[in-house]
C-alpha cells in the first residue's frame, strides 16, 4: 500500500524547517520572536539531532531516537543537503569537516535552547544556520513534489520529430 | 557561540540582492495558488454533484476536497509567505486525489460489486472505514490511504495559519471517516475471481494500524545492529570522504527500513487475505504471480518481497489444513481445487528467492528482522480483529456450503444462496469466491483452450451476480415483513 502518511511526516518536517529558517532570519534582523516560532526552533533542534547521527549523543545506543523511523527516512536527504551546501560553509570560513560538524552541533544546541538566542553577536552564525535549514526544507519538499519534473509515467516513450 | 568554540565568525556569501525578484515570485505564486485552489474546489464540486457513483463514499470524498480547497482559497491572503511552495504541494495532492473518485463512477467499475465489497470490508475493519473502488490502467491492485489522515497531517503543519479545528469544521461529518481508495486493473474489471486480492488490501489497513502503534519501536530495536552490518560492508569497499560514507550508510539504512516495512506490509496483508478468504487468496496470488519473475531481489523490485517468498508464506498458512482434510464427502470440483493448490508447493520448494535476498546486505538484514518476528506480528494483527473474526476461513468448515454453490454454478445459476426455498440463506462472500475458484480450476485441468475463455466469461458473470444478490439478500432480506 502506498501510505501517504510517510509523505505527511516529510511535509511536516519541511514546513517546520522553513518556518525555523524564517524565524532565524527574523532574529538576525533583531526582531522579536513569537512563542510559536521559538517552539518550532526547539522542535528543529531536537529533530536535527535525531537525524544527524555524526553529532548526536547516545548515537550508539539501542533504541535511541536517532534510530527512529522518521530520522532514518530523512537522514539520506540531510546528508545530500550537507553535500550540496558545502560552498555555503566554505564561504563562512568552515573549510574542514570537523569545523562543519562543530558548527552544526552548536546550532542544534542553540535551537534547542531557543529562549537564549538573543545575543546579536550570534547573528552570523544564525544566518548560515538559516540558510542551511532553508535548503534542507527545500530538499525535502522537492522529494515530495518532484520539483516540477514529470514522473516516470508522464515522460514520453518516444520523441517524434 | 562561534567565537567561544574557536570557530571564526562565518563570512557571508554575497548579500541577497534579489529582494525585488523574491517579491515577484512570491506575488506570482500567491496569485497562482489562489486560482489553483479555486479550480480544485470547483472541480471537486462538479464531481460531487455527479449522480453516477456506486456508493456514497466517493461523493463524500469529493466534498472533503472541495471544502479543503475552499478553506485554502479563503485564507490564502494570510498564508505564511515562506511556505507558499508547501501550500502548492497541499493543493496538488488535493487535486490529484480527485482521480480516485472520478474513476470510481459506474461506467468504470463493476458497480454491482462495489456496495457489496464496501459492506464486506467494513464488516472486517469497522464502519468508520470507507472505500472508493476504482480501476487503474496499471496491471495491479493497490490501496491508498488513509487519505483524510494525510490531509490532516498536511494541515497540521500550518498551525500558525489554519488550525486543525478549522479544517475539521470545514469538512464537517467526514472528519471521523477513514477513507481509502482500492484500485484494480481496468482490463480485469469483470474478473471477480482475481478480485479476491481485495482481501489482501484489507490486510494493509490492519497492518497499518499495527505499524502506527508498534513499528517505530520495532525498527529502533533492530536498527543499531543493522547499521553496524551496513557500515562494515560499506567501509570494506569505500575509503572515501566521511560525508560520502555517511550518506551511503544513511541511504542503505533507509533502504533497509523500506524493505522491512514493505515486506511486513505485503506478507502480513497476504496472511490476512488468507485468514478471511482461505484458498481463494492463495489461488488469486498464485495465478497473478505467473506473469512475473519469482525471485527478483526486493532491493531492485520496489522493496516488494519476491513472489516466491510470498507464495511460500501463504502456502504455509493454507496447505496444512487442505492436506490434512478428510475429503470423501467433498464435491469433485473441490477435490480438483485442492490438488491444484498442492501443486504450488513445488514452486515454493526452490530457494532461489532466498539466495537473491542474501546477496545484498540491505535485503539480508531486513529479512532477518522480518523472519524473526513474522509469526508474532501475524498473531498481533489478527488479534486486532473482533473475537468472532479471529477464526480463520477453512475449507474443512465450509465444504458443504461451497459444494452447494458449485452445484449451482454447474447448472448455470448464480451461486448467491444455499439451502432450499424457503429455507435459503445468502451465500457468504468467501464461499462464493472459493466455489468460483474451484469451478475455474476444475475446468482448467480438463480443458484450458479457447473454450475455457468462454466458460470464464460465464463464470465471472455468475459470480458477480451472486455477490450482488447475496448482498441484497443479506442487507434487505431482514427488513422484509415475515
XYZ file of C-alpha atoms in Angstrom:
643
model
C 0.000 0.000 0.000
C 1.202 3.447 -0.778
C 0.959 5.006 2.620
C 0.756 8.684 2.253
C 1.382 9.205 5.929
C 5.140 8.926 5.347
C 4.654 11.853 2.972
C 2.988 13.911 5.675
C 5.925 13.271 8.069
C 8.316 14.657 5.468
C 5.903 17.510 4.704
C 5.716 18.414 8.378
C 9.497 18.404 8.696
C 9.851 20.552 5.585
C 7.333 23.163 6.732
C 8.838 23.396 10.215
C 12.374 23.699 8.896
C 11.272 26.539 6.626
C 9.441 28.235 9.482
C 12.569 27.864 11.617
C 14.723 29.366 8.869
C 12.382 32.344 8.677
C 12.468 32.721 12.466
C 16.275 32.701 12.468
C 16.298 35.379 9.781
C 13.999 37.474 11.950
C 16.410 37.074 14.854
C 19.346 38.072 12.697
C 17.498 41.349 11.983
C 16.946 41.855 15.712
C 13.201 41.241 15.531
C 11.455 39.505 18.450
C 10.084 36.021 18.003
C 6.629 34.796 18.899
C 6.187 31.867 21.233
C 5.180 29.572 18.315
C 8.387 30.442 16.466
C 10.529 29.545 19.487
C 8.619 26.262 19.792
C 9.411 25.457 16.174
C 13.086 26.292 16.714
C 13.211 23.862 19.630
C 11.444 21.216 17.568
C 14.029 21.638 14.807
C 16.919 21.377 17.239
C 15.645 18.074 18.606
C 14.744 16.818 15.133
C 18.144 17.645 13.617
C 19.988 15.970 16.493
C 17.900 12.880 15.761
C 18.769 12.973 12.081
C 22.449 13.959 12.200
C 23.988 10.908 13.767
C 27.507 12.289 13.394
C 26.889 14.631 16.299
C 24.088 13.141 18.348
C 24.755 11.957 21.859
C 23.917 8.355 22.573
C 24.388 7.572 18.909
C 25.377 4.011 19.632
C 22.539 3.252 21.998
C 19.958 0.673 21.026
C 16.534 2.265 20.909
C 17.998 5.783 20.660
C 15.737 8.316 18.987
C 18.222 8.745 16.173
C 17.248 5.253 15.106
C 13.585 6.258 14.776
C 11.720 5.663 11.532
C 11.426 9.398 10.876
C 15.131 10.003 11.381
C 16.035 7.032 9.175
C 13.812 8.264 6.349
C 15.033 11.828 6.364
C 18.720 11.222 7.027
C 19.725 10.484 3.398
C 18.208 13.832 2.353
C 20.022 15.519 5.231
C 23.402 14.258 4.055
C 22.527 15.081 0.446
C 21.805 18.652 1.549
C 25.015 18.742 3.545
C 26.878 17.672 0.448
C 25.105 20.264 -1.689
C 25.737 23.137 0.746
C 29.474 22.691 1.188
C 30.026 26.018 -0.554
C 27.777 27.734 1.988
C 30.037 26.547 4.799
C 33.241 27.267 2.888
C 32.069 30.833 2.277
C 31.521 31.117 6.022
C 35.092 30.027 6.713
C 34.258 26.452 7.661
C 36.643 24.555 5.434
C 37.133 21.302 7.287
C 34.588 18.598 8.005
C 35.326 18.851 11.739
C 34.570 22.563 11.688
C 31.242 21.956 9.980
C 30.392 19.251 12.468
C 31.182 21.522 15.420
C 29.171 24.340 13.882
C 26.144 22.097 13.331
C 26.380 20.629 16.823
C 26.435 24.146 18.251
C 23.495 25.112 16.042
C 21.343 22.221 17.198
C 22.170 23.066 20.795
C 21.211 26.704 20.250
C 17.942 25.755 18.583
C 17.004 23.544 21.482
C 17.647 26.469 23.802
C 15.710 28.890 21.621
C 14.910 31.151 24.556
C 18.569 32.055 24.886
C 19.058 33.155 21.310
C 19.022 36.901 21.883
C 22.697 37.786 21.637
C 23.343 39.836 18.450
C 26.899 38.520 18.231
C 25.391 35.263 17.077
C 23.858 36.877 14.007
C 26.390 35.492 11.556
C 26.029 32.008 12.977
C 22.290 32.305 12.707
C 22.343 33.390 9.070
C 24.332 30.362 7.969
C 22.083 28.130 10.069
C 19.009 29.737 8.498
C 20.342 29.160 5.004
C 21.092 25.518 5.774
C 17.654 24.892 7.271
C 16.018 26.505 4.263
C 17.995 24.305 1.877
C 17.073 21.176 3.819
C 13.417 22.220 3.789
C 13.581 22.670 0.029
C 15.301 19.308 -0.443
C 12.539 17.523 1.465
C 9.777 19.378 -0.381
C 11.383 18.610 -3.732
C 11.338 14.925 -2.898
C 7.627 15.148 -2.227
C 6.642 17.297 -5.162
C 9.164 16.138 -7.732
C 10.045 19.796 -8.143
C 8.140 20.049 -11.388
C 9.900 17.111 -13.051
C 7.429 14.760 -14.773
C 7.014 11.370 -13.144
C 8.079 8.236 -14.974
C 4.636 7.709 -16.469
C 4.396 11.264 -17.784
C 7.580 11.027 -19.770
C 7.102 10.360 -23.472
C 8.255 6.936 -24.523
C 9.384 8.195 -27.898
C 10.277 11.507 -29.466
C 8.550 12.466 -32.655
C 10.335 14.858 -34.984
C 28.941 30.826 20.422
C 31.103 30.526 17.329
C 33.784 32.675 18.998
C 33.679 30.562 22.124
C 34.283 27.378 20.147
C 37.223 28.901 18.311
C 35.373 28.889 15.015
C 35.865 32.080 13.039
C 32.683 34.086 12.585
C 31.196 32.923 9.321
C 31.764 35.262 6.426
C 28.619 35.809 4.488
C 28.291 34.995 0.879
C 27.077 37.839 -1.280
C 24.167 39.724 0.197
C 20.736 38.933 -1.016
C 20.196 41.334 -3.888
C 17.119 39.766 -5.332
C 14.585 41.216 -2.921
C 12.565 42.545 -5.841
C 12.781 39.227 -7.617
C 11.718 37.450 -4.400
C 8.574 39.599 -4.186
C 7.787 38.962 -7.860
C 7.985 35.187 -7.388
C 6.014 35.315 -4.155
C 3.342 37.556 -5.644
C 3.099 35.385 -8.734
C 2.895 32.191 -6.713
C 0.280 33.663 -4.413
C -1.961 34.597 -7.339
C -1.413 31.204 -8.940
C -2.275 29.367 -5.736
C -5.454 31.403 -5.390
C -6.509 30.352 -8.885
C -5.349 26.781 -8.246
C -7.367 26.467 -5.037
C -10.471 27.797 -6.749
C -10.069 25.349 -9.640
C -9.679 22.389 -7.323
C -12.735 23.444 -5.319
C -14.831 23.887 -8.464
C -13.728 20.592 -9.964
C -14.464 18.788 -6.711
C -17.902 20.385 -6.574
C -18.698 19.307 -10.122
C -17.732 15.736 -9.339
C -19.599 15.827 -6.040
C -22.788 16.624 -7.895
C -22.486 13.691 -10.282
C -25.134 11.062 -9.764
C -23.370 8.000 -11.052
C -21.235 6.906 -8.141
C -21.856 3.356 -6.936
C -21.546 4.369 -3.288
C -21.673 7.488 -1.122
C -18.012 7.367 -0.202
C -16.728 8.810 -3.468
C -19.197 11.694 -3.331
C -18.380 12.478 0.299
C -14.692 12.375 -0.539
C -15.233 14.994 -3.244
C -16.928 17.082 -0.583
C -13.825 16.869 1.622
C -11.615 18.000 -1.258
C -13.988 20.837 -2.120
C -14.152 22.095 1.461
C -10.393 21.783 1.975
C -9.548 23.648 -1.234
C -12.115 26.335 -0.457
C -10.625 26.795 3.006
C -7.188 27.317 1.469
C -8.691 29.755 -1.061
C -10.490 31.749 1.624
C -7.387 32.006 3.821
C -4.704 32.443 1.197
C -4.272 36.155 1.825
C -2.960 35.332 5.323
C -0.796 32.357 4.287
C 2.790 32.405 5.569
C 4.725 33.754 2.562
C 7.736 31.499 3.225
C 5.597 28.386 2.882
C 3.689 29.080 -0.305
C 5.567 26.203 -2.026
C 4.241 23.905 0.691
C 0.711 25.110 0.000
C 1.323 24.225 -3.650
C 2.134 20.637 -2.582
C -1.021 20.503 -0.465
C -3.253 21.769 -3.292
C -1.563 19.438 -5.769
C -2.313 16.463 -3.536
C -5.954 17.506 -3.145
C -6.397 17.949 -6.888
C -4.602 14.745 -7.846
C -6.608 12.650 -5.431
C -9.860 13.593 -7.180
C -8.875 10.963 -9.721
C -9.814 8.259 -7.245
C -13.395 9.492 -7.063
C -13.652 10.374 -10.732
C -12.661 6.902 -11.864
C -14.968 5.166 -9.424
C -18.053 6.189 -11.385
C -20.416 3.495 -12.522
C -19.208 3.302 -16.113
C -15.698 2.371 -14.929
C -16.427 -0.150 -12.183
C -18.221 -3.438 -11.665
C -20.721 -1.245 -9.874
C -22.864 -4.093 -8.552
C -19.814 -5.314 -6.690
C -18.830 -2.038 -5.085
C -21.505 -1.737 -2.397
C -21.198 -5.422 -1.571
C -17.433 -5.094 -1.258
C -17.569 -1.989 0.887
C -20.003 -3.721 3.248
C -17.829 -6.847 3.332
C -14.715 -4.812 4.101
C -16.482 -2.710 6.740
C -17.637 -5.909 8.366
C -13.965 -6.731 8.966
C -12.488 -3.375 9.949
C -15.402 -1.220 11.093
C -17.911 1.210 9.605
C -15.664 4.232 10.021
C -13.576 2.765 7.208
C -14.929 3.762 3.815
C -13.760 2.701 0.397
C -13.569 4.146 -3.070
C -13.132 1.290 -5.525
C -11.820 2.236 -8.948
C -9.920 0.853 -11.928
C -6.392 1.797 -12.836
C -4.641 1.253 -16.126
C -1.648 -0.284 -14.384
C -1.985 -4.064 -14.219
C -2.026 -4.336 -10.462
C -4.064 -3.943 -7.292
C -3.375 -1.147 -4.867
C -4.744 0.555 -1.814
C -4.066 4.169 -0.940
C -4.952 5.797 2.335
C -5.881 6.853 4.867
C -6.500 9.889 2.658
C -8.089 12.072 5.309
C -5.302 11.326 7.775
C -2.848 12.558 5.152
C -4.701 15.819 4.665
C -4.866 16.182 8.422
C -1.094 15.716 8.510
C -0.669 18.424 5.881
C -2.995 20.923 7.557
C -1.473 20.279 10.982
C 1.837 21.500 9.540
C 0.447 25.054 9.408
C -0.718 25.656 12.996
C 0.092 29.349 12.602
C -2.217 29.639 9.586
C -5.166 27.174 9.671
C -5.919 25.208 12.819
C -6.992 21.589 12.670
C -10.245 22.587 14.348
C -10.999 24.924 11.446
C -10.279 22.227 8.919
C -12.433 19.706 10.772
C -15.252 22.251 10.907
C -14.907 22.880 7.155
C -15.176 19.205 6.185
C -17.928 18.515 8.674
C -19.134 14.969 9.289
C -16.365 13.392 7.246
C -13.807 14.344 9.890
C -14.185 10.995 11.643
C -14.099 8.898 8.450
C -11.134 6.933 7.268
C -11.215 6.844 3.503
C -9.197 4.507 1.320
C -9.028 4.043 -2.400
C -8.747 0.466 -3.693
C -7.639 0.069 -7.272
C -7.906 -2.906 -9.601
C -6.598 -3.447 -13.140
C -9.052 -1.885 -15.610
C -8.786 -4.740 -18.078
C -9.833 -7.160 -15.297
C -12.949 -5.211 -14.358
C -15.186 -8.261 -14.708
C -12.669 -10.818 -13.398
C -14.231 -11.149 -9.985
C -12.081 -14.196 -9.126
C -8.917 -12.113 -9.285
C -10.642 -9.516 -7.099
C -10.125 -11.951 -4.217
C -6.968 -9.830 -3.943
C -9.115 -7.287 -2.127
C -8.827 -9.421 0.994
C -5.109 -8.612 0.876
C -5.916 -4.923 0.603
C -7.894 -5.137 3.853
C -4.774 -6.648 5.359
C -2.974 -3.416 4.543
C -5.367 -1.495 6.765
C -4.797 -3.864 9.663
C -1.009 -3.930 9.343
C -1.023 -0.138 9.079
C -2.920 0.040 12.360
C -0.270 -2.196 13.898
C 2.543 -0.140 12.403
C 1.154 3.117 13.701
C 1.427 1.726 17.209
C 4.452 -0.557 17.030
C 6.669 -0.075 14.003
C 8.827 2.727 15.350
C 9.775 0.725 18.446
C 10.163 -2.431 16.385
C 12.532 -0.710 13.990
C 14.506 1.057 16.692
C 15.314 -2.236 18.408
C 16.890 -3.689 15.300
C 18.322 -0.558 13.684
C 21.635 -0.350 15.526
C 22.712 -3.866 14.633
C 21.581 -3.328 11.044
C 23.534 -0.078 10.809
C 26.696 -1.804 12.072
C 26.377 -4.511 9.445
C 25.806 -1.960 6.686
C 28.678 0.228 7.834
C 31.041 -2.745 7.925
C 30.047 -3.688 4.386
C 30.360 -0.127 3.015
C 33.670 0.639 4.709
C 35.138 -2.548 3.235
C 34.757 -1.091 -0.243
C 34.698 2.681 0.117
C 37.596 4.608 1.578
C 36.286 7.988 0.508
C 35.458 11.207 2.365
C 33.466 10.752 5.562
C 30.455 12.639 4.222
C 30.179 10.268 1.268
C 30.363 7.223 3.530
C 27.773 8.689 5.929
C 25.411 9.445 3.070
C 25.709 5.941 1.662
C 25.254 4.304 5.068
C 22.228 6.536 5.736
C 20.810 5.701 2.336
C 21.353 1.962 2.804
C 19.772 2.071 6.246
C 16.773 3.874 4.772
C 16.564 1.215 2.058
C 16.604 -1.474 4.736
C 13.845 0.365 6.587
C 11.779 0.465 3.392
C 12.452 -3.224 2.731
C 11.419 -4.151 6.256
C 8.317 -2.015 6.139
C 7.200 -3.137 2.689
C 7.868 -6.819 3.318
C 5.882 -6.685 6.548
C 3.034 -4.896 4.820
C 2.813 -7.312 1.913
C 3.359 -10.557 3.811
C 1.051 -9.742 6.695
C -1.572 -8.490 4.243
C -1.295 -11.790 2.382
C -1.817 -13.594 5.693
C -4.910 -11.502 6.460
C -6.309 -12.165 2.985
C -5.842 -15.882 3.577
C -7.417 -15.541 7.023
C -10.617 -14.097 5.527
C -10.807 -15.858 2.176
C -8.831 -19.046 2.611
C -7.545 -20.779 -0.529
C -9.140 -18.186 -2.847
C -6.493 -15.694 -1.661
C -3.715 -18.191 -2.410
C -5.227 -19.104 -5.766
C -5.531 -15.482 -6.806
C -1.921 -14.674 -5.837
C -0.529 -17.826 -7.448
C -2.243 -17.097 -10.736
C -1.197 -13.435 -10.663
C 2.436 -14.307 -9.920
C 2.727 -16.385 -13.096
C 3.335 -13.177 -15.007
C 6.440 -12.199 -13.100
C 9.963 -13.159 -12.127
C 9.601 -15.162 -8.930
C 12.987 -14.304 -7.458
C 13.711 -10.635 -8.073
C 15.741 -9.109 -5.266
C 13.424 -6.795 -3.354
C 16.106 -4.075 -3.456
C 15.554 -3.913 -7.207
C 11.835 -4.690 -7.084
C 10.380 -1.620 -5.412
C 11.133 -3.171 -1.999
C 8.406 -5.776 -2.561
C 9.080 -9.334 -1.391
C 9.917 -11.845 -4.111
C 6.791 -13.565 -5.401
C 8.156 -16.986 -4.468
C 8.681 -15.793 -0.887
C 5.073 -14.590 -0.717
C 3.741 -17.833 -2.166
C 5.769 -19.856 0.340
C 4.407 -17.917 3.296
C 0.847 -18.265 2.021
C 1.288 -21.960 1.294
C 2.442 -22.463 4.880
C -0.853 -20.942 6.042
C -3.247 -22.577 3.571
C -1.908 -26.013 2.682
C -1.658 -27.792 6.061
C -5.429 -27.636 6.540
C -6.069 -28.733 2.977
C -3.587 -31.612 3.125
C -4.956 -32.920 6.424
C -8.628 -32.681 5.408
C -10.905 -35.712 5.153
C -12.399 -35.173 1.729
C -14.617 -38.192 0.993
C -17.782 -36.070 1.067
C -16.371 -33.147 -0.890
C -17.661 -32.030 -4.282
C -15.341 -33.342 -7.049
C -14.543 -29.796 -8.179
C -13.282 -29.082 -4.658
C -11.002 -32.100 -4.906
C -9.602 -30.780 -8.210
C -9.140 -27.428 -6.431
C -7.077 -28.804 -3.564
C -4.997 -30.970 -5.914
C -4.150 -27.822 -7.887
C -3.371 -25.869 -4.705
C -0.958 -28.580 -3.547
C 0.873 -28.374 -6.902
C 2.049 -24.897 -5.975
C 4.169 -26.356 -3.208
C 6.656 -27.428 -5.881
C 7.077 -23.783 -6.829
C 7.786 -22.783 -3.246
C 10.276 -25.627 -2.657
C 13.000 -23.789 -4.581
C 15.177 -21.398 -2.564
C 16.175 -19.142 -5.470
C 14.401 -16.191 -3.839
C 16.304 -16.707 -0.590
C 19.619 -16.713 -2.432
C 18.592 -13.452 -4.062
C 17.705 -11.907 -0.706
C 21.017 -12.979 0.840
C 23.036 -11.322 -1.910
C 22.573 -7.775 -0.642
C 23.200 -6.590 2.923
C 20.032 -4.472 2.860
C 17.643 -7.261 1.949
C 19.572 -9.752 4.071
C 19.192 -7.703 7.240
C 15.602 -6.693 6.505
C 14.506 -10.285 6.044
C 16.389 -11.462 9.129
C 14.371 -8.953 11.130
C 11.169 -9.971 9.374
C 11.609 -13.737 9.812
C 12.394 -13.365 13.499
C 9.124 -11.521 14.088
C 6.694 -12.626 11.373
C 4.611 -15.116 13.358
C 4.316 -12.834 16.365
C 3.243 -9.882 14.248
C 0.732 -12.009 12.302
C -0.867 -13.051 15.565
C -0.909 -9.482 16.868
C -2.523 -8.160 13.670
C -5.222 -10.840 13.628
C -5.659 -10.136 17.334
C -6.783 -6.598 16.419
C -9.977 -8.044 14.955
C -13.155 -8.590 16.925
C -13.055 -12.050 18.570
C -15.635 -13.558 16.236
C -13.494 -12.539 13.241
C -10.330 -14.144 14.560
C -11.381 -17.634 13.412
C -9.762 -18.242 10.031
C -11.672 -19.388 6.970
C -11.113 -23.077 6.228
C -12.432 -25.357 3.510
C -12.940 -28.031 6.124
C -15.544 -25.903 7.891
C -17.255 -24.706 4.693
C -17.083 -27.588 2.223
C -20.811 -28.300 2.356
C -21.886 -24.732 1.598
C -19.227 -24.396 -1.078
C -20.311 -27.710 -2.589
C -23.875 -26.377 -2.934
C -22.628 -23.238 -4.611
C -20.523 -25.277 -7.035
C -23.629 -27.246 -7.995
C -25.459 -24.015 -8.745
C -22.606 -22.790 -10.933
C -22.610 -26.078 -12.818
C -26.324 -25.528 -13.520
C -25.612 -22.021 -14.813
C -27.235 -20.398 -11.778
C -25.570 -17.629 -9.719
C -24.152 -19.093 -6.504
C -25.839 -16.473 -4.325
C -27.571 -18.631 -1.711
C -27.592 -22.033 -0.106
C -30.454 -24.197 1.073
C -33.829 -24.891 -0.483
C -36.642 -22.359 -0.799
C -37.969 -21.042 1.512
C -35.171 -22.093 3.874
C -32.416 -20.299 1.997
C -29.542 -18.240 3.337
C -27.464 -15.693 1.441
C -24.078 -17.083 0.483
C -21.017 -15.697 2.250
C -18.586 -13.897 0.004
C -15.583 -16.147 0.811
C -17.743 -19.179 -0.059
C -18.725 -17.631 -3.399
C -15.091 -16.909 -4.203
C -13.874 -20.385 -3.298
C -16.721 -22.051 -5.171
C -15.934 -20.000 -8.275
C -12.218 -20.765 -7.991
C -12.937 -24.461 -7.584
C -15.044 -24.431 -10.751
C -12.404 -22.495 -12.647
C -9.600 -24.825 -11.613
C -11.670 -27.936 -12.249
C -12.469 -26.778 -15.778
C -8.886 -25.605 -16.385
C -7.443 -29.011 -15.538
C -9.764 -30.635 -18.073
C -9.555 -28.107 -20.906
C -7.606 -24.835 -20.916
C -8.084 -23.964 -24.605
C -10.288 -21.224 -26.109
C -13.495 -22.864 -24.794
C -12.119 -22.203 -21.322
C -12.196 -18.450 -22.025
C -15.921 -18.642 -22.864
C -16.501 -20.592 -19.689
C -14.681 -17.918 -17.701
C -16.890 -15.162 -19.116
C -19.933 -17.072 -17.908
C -18.294 -17.812 -14.546
C -17.417 -14.148 -13.951
C -20.985 -13.106 -14.682
C -22.431 -15.734 -12.373
C -20.045 -14.816 -9.553
C -20.733 -11.087 -9.942
C -24.465 -11.692 -9.909
C -24.072 -13.893 -6.862
C -22.157 -11.274 -4.896
C -24.720 -8.615 -5.755
C -27.718 -10.829 -5.000
C -26.213 -12.133 -1.789
C -25.557 -8.560 -0.659
C -29.152 -7.511 -1.403
C -30.498 -10.638 0.300
C -28.432 -10.182 3.459
C -28.907 -6.406 3.686
C -32.582 -6.035 2.834
C -33.929 -9.510 3.499
C -34.107 -8.979 7.274
C -36.123 -5.787 6.656
C -38.918 -7.614 4.861
C -42.034 -8.448 6.879
C -42.192 -12.154 7.769
